[in-house]
Short mmCIF file of C-alpha atoms in Angstrom, two decimals:
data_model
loop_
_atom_site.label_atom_id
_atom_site.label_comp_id
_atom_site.label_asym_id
_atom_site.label_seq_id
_atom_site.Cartn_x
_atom_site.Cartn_y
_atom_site.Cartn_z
CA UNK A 15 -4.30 48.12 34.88
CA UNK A 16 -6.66 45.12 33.95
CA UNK A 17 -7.00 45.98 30.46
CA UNK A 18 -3.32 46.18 30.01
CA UNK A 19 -3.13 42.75 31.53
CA UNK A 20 -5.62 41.34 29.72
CA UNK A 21 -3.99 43.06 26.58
CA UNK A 22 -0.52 41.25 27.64
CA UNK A 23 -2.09 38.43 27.60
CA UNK A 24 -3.92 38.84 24.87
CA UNK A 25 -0.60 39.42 22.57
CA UNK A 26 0.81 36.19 24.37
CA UNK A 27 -1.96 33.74 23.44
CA UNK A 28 -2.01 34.90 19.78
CA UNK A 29 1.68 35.43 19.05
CA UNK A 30 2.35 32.02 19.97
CA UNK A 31 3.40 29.74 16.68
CA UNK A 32 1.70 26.53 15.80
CA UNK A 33 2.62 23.08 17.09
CA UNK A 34 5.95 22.25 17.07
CA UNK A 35 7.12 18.91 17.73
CA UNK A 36 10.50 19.98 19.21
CA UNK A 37 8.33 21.81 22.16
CA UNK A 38 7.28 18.53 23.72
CA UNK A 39 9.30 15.61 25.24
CA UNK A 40 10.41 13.41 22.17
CA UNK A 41 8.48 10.25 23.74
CA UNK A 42 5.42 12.86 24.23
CA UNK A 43 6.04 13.99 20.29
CA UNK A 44 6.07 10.80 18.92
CA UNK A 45 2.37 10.59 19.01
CA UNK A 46 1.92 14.25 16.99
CA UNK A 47 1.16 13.77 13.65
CA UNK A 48 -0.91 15.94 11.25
CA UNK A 49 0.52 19.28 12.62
CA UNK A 50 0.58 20.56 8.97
CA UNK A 51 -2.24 19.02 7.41
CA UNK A 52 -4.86 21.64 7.06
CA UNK A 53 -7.31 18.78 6.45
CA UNK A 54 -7.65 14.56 5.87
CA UNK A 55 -10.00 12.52 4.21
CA UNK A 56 -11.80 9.55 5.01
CA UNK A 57 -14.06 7.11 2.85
CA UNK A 58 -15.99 4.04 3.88
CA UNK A 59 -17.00 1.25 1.46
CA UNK A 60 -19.27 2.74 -0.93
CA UNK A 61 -15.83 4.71 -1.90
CA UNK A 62 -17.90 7.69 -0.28
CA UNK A 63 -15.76 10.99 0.74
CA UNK A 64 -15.50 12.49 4.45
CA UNK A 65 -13.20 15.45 4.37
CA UNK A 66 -12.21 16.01 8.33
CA UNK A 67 -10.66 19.64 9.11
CA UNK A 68 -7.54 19.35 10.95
CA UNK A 69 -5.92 22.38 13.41
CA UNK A 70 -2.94 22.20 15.33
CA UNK A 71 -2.17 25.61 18.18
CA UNK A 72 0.10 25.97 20.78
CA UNK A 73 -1.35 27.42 23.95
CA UNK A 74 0.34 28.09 27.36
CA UNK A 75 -1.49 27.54 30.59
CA UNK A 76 -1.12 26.84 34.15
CA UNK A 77 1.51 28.28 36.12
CA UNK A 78 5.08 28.21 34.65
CA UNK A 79 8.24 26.96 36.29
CA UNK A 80 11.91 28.14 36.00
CA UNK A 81 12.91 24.37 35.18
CA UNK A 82 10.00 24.01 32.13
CA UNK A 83 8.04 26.24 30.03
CA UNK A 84 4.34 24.97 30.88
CA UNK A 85 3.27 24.03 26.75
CA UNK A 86 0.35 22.07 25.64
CA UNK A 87 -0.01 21.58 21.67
CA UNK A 88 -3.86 21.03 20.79
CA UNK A 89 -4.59 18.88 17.60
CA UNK A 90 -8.21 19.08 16.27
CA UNK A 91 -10.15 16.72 13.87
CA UNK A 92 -13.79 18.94 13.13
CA UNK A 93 -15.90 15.93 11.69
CA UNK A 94 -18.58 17.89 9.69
CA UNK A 95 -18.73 20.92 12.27
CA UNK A 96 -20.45 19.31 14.82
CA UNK A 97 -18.37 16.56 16.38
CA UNK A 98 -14.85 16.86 17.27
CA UNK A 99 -11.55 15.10 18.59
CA UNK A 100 -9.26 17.11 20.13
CA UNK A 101 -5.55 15.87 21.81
CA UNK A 102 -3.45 17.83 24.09
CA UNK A 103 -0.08 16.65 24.58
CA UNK A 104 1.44 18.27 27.43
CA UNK A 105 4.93 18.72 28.15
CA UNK A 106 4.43 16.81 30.87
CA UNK A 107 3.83 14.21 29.21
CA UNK A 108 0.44 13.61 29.09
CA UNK A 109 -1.86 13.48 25.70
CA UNK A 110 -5.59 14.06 26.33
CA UNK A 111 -8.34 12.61 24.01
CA UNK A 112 -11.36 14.45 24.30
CA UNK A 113 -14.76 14.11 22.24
CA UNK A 114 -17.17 16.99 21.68
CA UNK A 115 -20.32 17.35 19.82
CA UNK A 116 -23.25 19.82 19.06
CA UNK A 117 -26.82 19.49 18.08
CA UNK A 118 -26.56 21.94 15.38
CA UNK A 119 -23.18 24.06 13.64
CA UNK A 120 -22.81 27.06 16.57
CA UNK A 121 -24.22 25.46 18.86
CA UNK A 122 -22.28 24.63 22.38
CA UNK A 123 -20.09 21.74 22.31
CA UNK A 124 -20.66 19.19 24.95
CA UNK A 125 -18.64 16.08 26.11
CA UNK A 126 -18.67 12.95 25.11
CA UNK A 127 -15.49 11.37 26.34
CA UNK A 128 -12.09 12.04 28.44
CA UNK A 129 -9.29 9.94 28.81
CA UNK A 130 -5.22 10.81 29.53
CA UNK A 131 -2.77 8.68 28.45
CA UNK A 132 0.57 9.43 30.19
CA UNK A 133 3.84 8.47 29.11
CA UNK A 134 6.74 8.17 31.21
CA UNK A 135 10.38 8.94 29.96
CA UNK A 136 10.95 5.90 29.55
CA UNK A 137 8.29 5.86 27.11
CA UNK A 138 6.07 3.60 29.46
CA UNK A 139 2.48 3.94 28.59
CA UNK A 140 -0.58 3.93 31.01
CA UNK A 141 -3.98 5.27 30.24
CA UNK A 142 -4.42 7.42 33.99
CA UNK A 143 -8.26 8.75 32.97
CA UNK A 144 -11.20 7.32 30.86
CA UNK A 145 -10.00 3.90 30.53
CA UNK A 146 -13.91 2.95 29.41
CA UNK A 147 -13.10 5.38 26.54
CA UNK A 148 -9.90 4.45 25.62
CA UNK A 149 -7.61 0.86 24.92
CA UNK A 150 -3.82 1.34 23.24
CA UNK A 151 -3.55 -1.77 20.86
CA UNK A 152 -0.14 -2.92 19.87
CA UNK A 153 -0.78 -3.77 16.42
CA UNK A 154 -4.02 -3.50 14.93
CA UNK A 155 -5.32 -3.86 11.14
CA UNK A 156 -8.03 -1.08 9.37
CA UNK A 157 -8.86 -2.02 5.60
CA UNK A 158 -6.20 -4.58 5.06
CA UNK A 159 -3.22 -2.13 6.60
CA UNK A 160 -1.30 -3.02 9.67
CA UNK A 161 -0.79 0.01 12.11
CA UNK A 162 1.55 -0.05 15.17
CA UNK A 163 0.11 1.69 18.56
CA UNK A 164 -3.29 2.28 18.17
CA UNK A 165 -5.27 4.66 20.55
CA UNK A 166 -8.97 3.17 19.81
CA UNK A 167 -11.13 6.35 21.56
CA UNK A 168 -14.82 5.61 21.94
CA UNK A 169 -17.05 8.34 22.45
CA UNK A 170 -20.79 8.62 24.31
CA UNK A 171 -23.92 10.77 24.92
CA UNK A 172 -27.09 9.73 26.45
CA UNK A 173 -28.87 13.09 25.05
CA UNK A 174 -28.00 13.38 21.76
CA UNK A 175 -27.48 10.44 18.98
CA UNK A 176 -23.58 10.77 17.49
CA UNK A 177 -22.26 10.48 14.30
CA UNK A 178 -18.98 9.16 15.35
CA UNK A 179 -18.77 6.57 18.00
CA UNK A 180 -14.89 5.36 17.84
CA UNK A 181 -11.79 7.33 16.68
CA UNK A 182 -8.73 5.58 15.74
CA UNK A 183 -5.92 7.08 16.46
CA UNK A 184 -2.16 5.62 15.63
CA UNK A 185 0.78 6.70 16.92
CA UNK A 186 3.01 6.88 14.17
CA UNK A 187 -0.14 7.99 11.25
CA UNK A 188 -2.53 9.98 12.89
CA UNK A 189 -5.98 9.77 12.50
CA UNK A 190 -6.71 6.47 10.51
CA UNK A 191 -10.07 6.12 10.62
CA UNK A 192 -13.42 6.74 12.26
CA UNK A 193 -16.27 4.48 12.98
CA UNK A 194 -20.33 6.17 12.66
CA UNK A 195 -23.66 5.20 14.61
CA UNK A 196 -24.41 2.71 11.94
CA UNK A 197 -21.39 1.03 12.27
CA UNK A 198 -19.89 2.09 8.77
CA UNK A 199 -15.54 2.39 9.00
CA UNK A 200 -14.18 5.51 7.48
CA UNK A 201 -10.66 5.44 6.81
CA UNK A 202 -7.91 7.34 5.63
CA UNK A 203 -7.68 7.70 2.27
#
């Protein structure tokens, strides 16, 4: 009887489709960009390339209701295989930034920063978690370019040096840009 469970679920977790937009609250969705793009690229001021691997899944979790179907779409930016940004919005209308990184490609990922921002529906926007990892600007400018609502996520290890330290995330673009340990901007091309 286990393995058939585990089978069940099994089929469940990989049937599901990729993100979809119209899954999540529409003030939730409004932050989900890149869902198609199979991968972004960055460069810094030498005119130096950084291509970042983008992933976008839909996984179920928690227990469901008979009012909501319990949803969370996961959006991944792999910066060179061993440091990642990863945001869950939920349908609850939460979006999770989380930072991982790894000594080495295979190795374990380990944390380097949580924080939840949680909108409201009326589109009211408090970060609940993290707030030393993450600040919301209004309006903020990256290489001469203006960009409305601005998730700035800053990331931290005391073990391991890290290649990214800030992520910059806007609303309405996606991931703009990224900032490394020696202080270099990398921003969408």
């Amino acid at each position: 009887m286990k393995k058939i469970s585990a089978l069940i679920l099994f089929a469940m977790l990989t049937a599901c489709p990729g993100c979809k937009k119209e899954d999540l609250p529409s003030y939730v969705a409004d932050w989900m960009n890149d869902t198609s793009a199979e991968e972004i690229t960055l460069v810094n001021s030498k005119e130096e390339q950084k291509n970042i691997k983008v992933s976008c899944t839909r996984t179920m979790g928690g227990t469901p209701s008979p009012f909501r179907k319990n949803e969370t779409a996961e959006l991944v930016y792999n910066v060179d295989d061993t440091e990642r940004l990863e945001l869950y919005f939920t349908i609850f209308g939460d979006i999770a930034f989380n930072g991982w990184y790894r000594s080495e490609p295979g190795a374990s990922w380990l944390g380097s920063g949580h924080s939840v921002l949680t909108i409201s529906s009326d589109k009211t926007e408090v970060v609940t978690q993290g707030k030393e990892h993450l600040v919301i600007e209004d309006s903020y400018t990256i290489g001469g370019a203006e960009y409305n609502r601005v998730a700035i996520f800053s990331t931290v290890s005391t073990t391991h040096p890290l290649a990214v330290t800030k992520y910059f995330y806007s609303k309405h673009d996606g991931l703009i840009a990224i900032l490394d340990a020696d202080d270099e901007m990398w921003i969408r091309k």
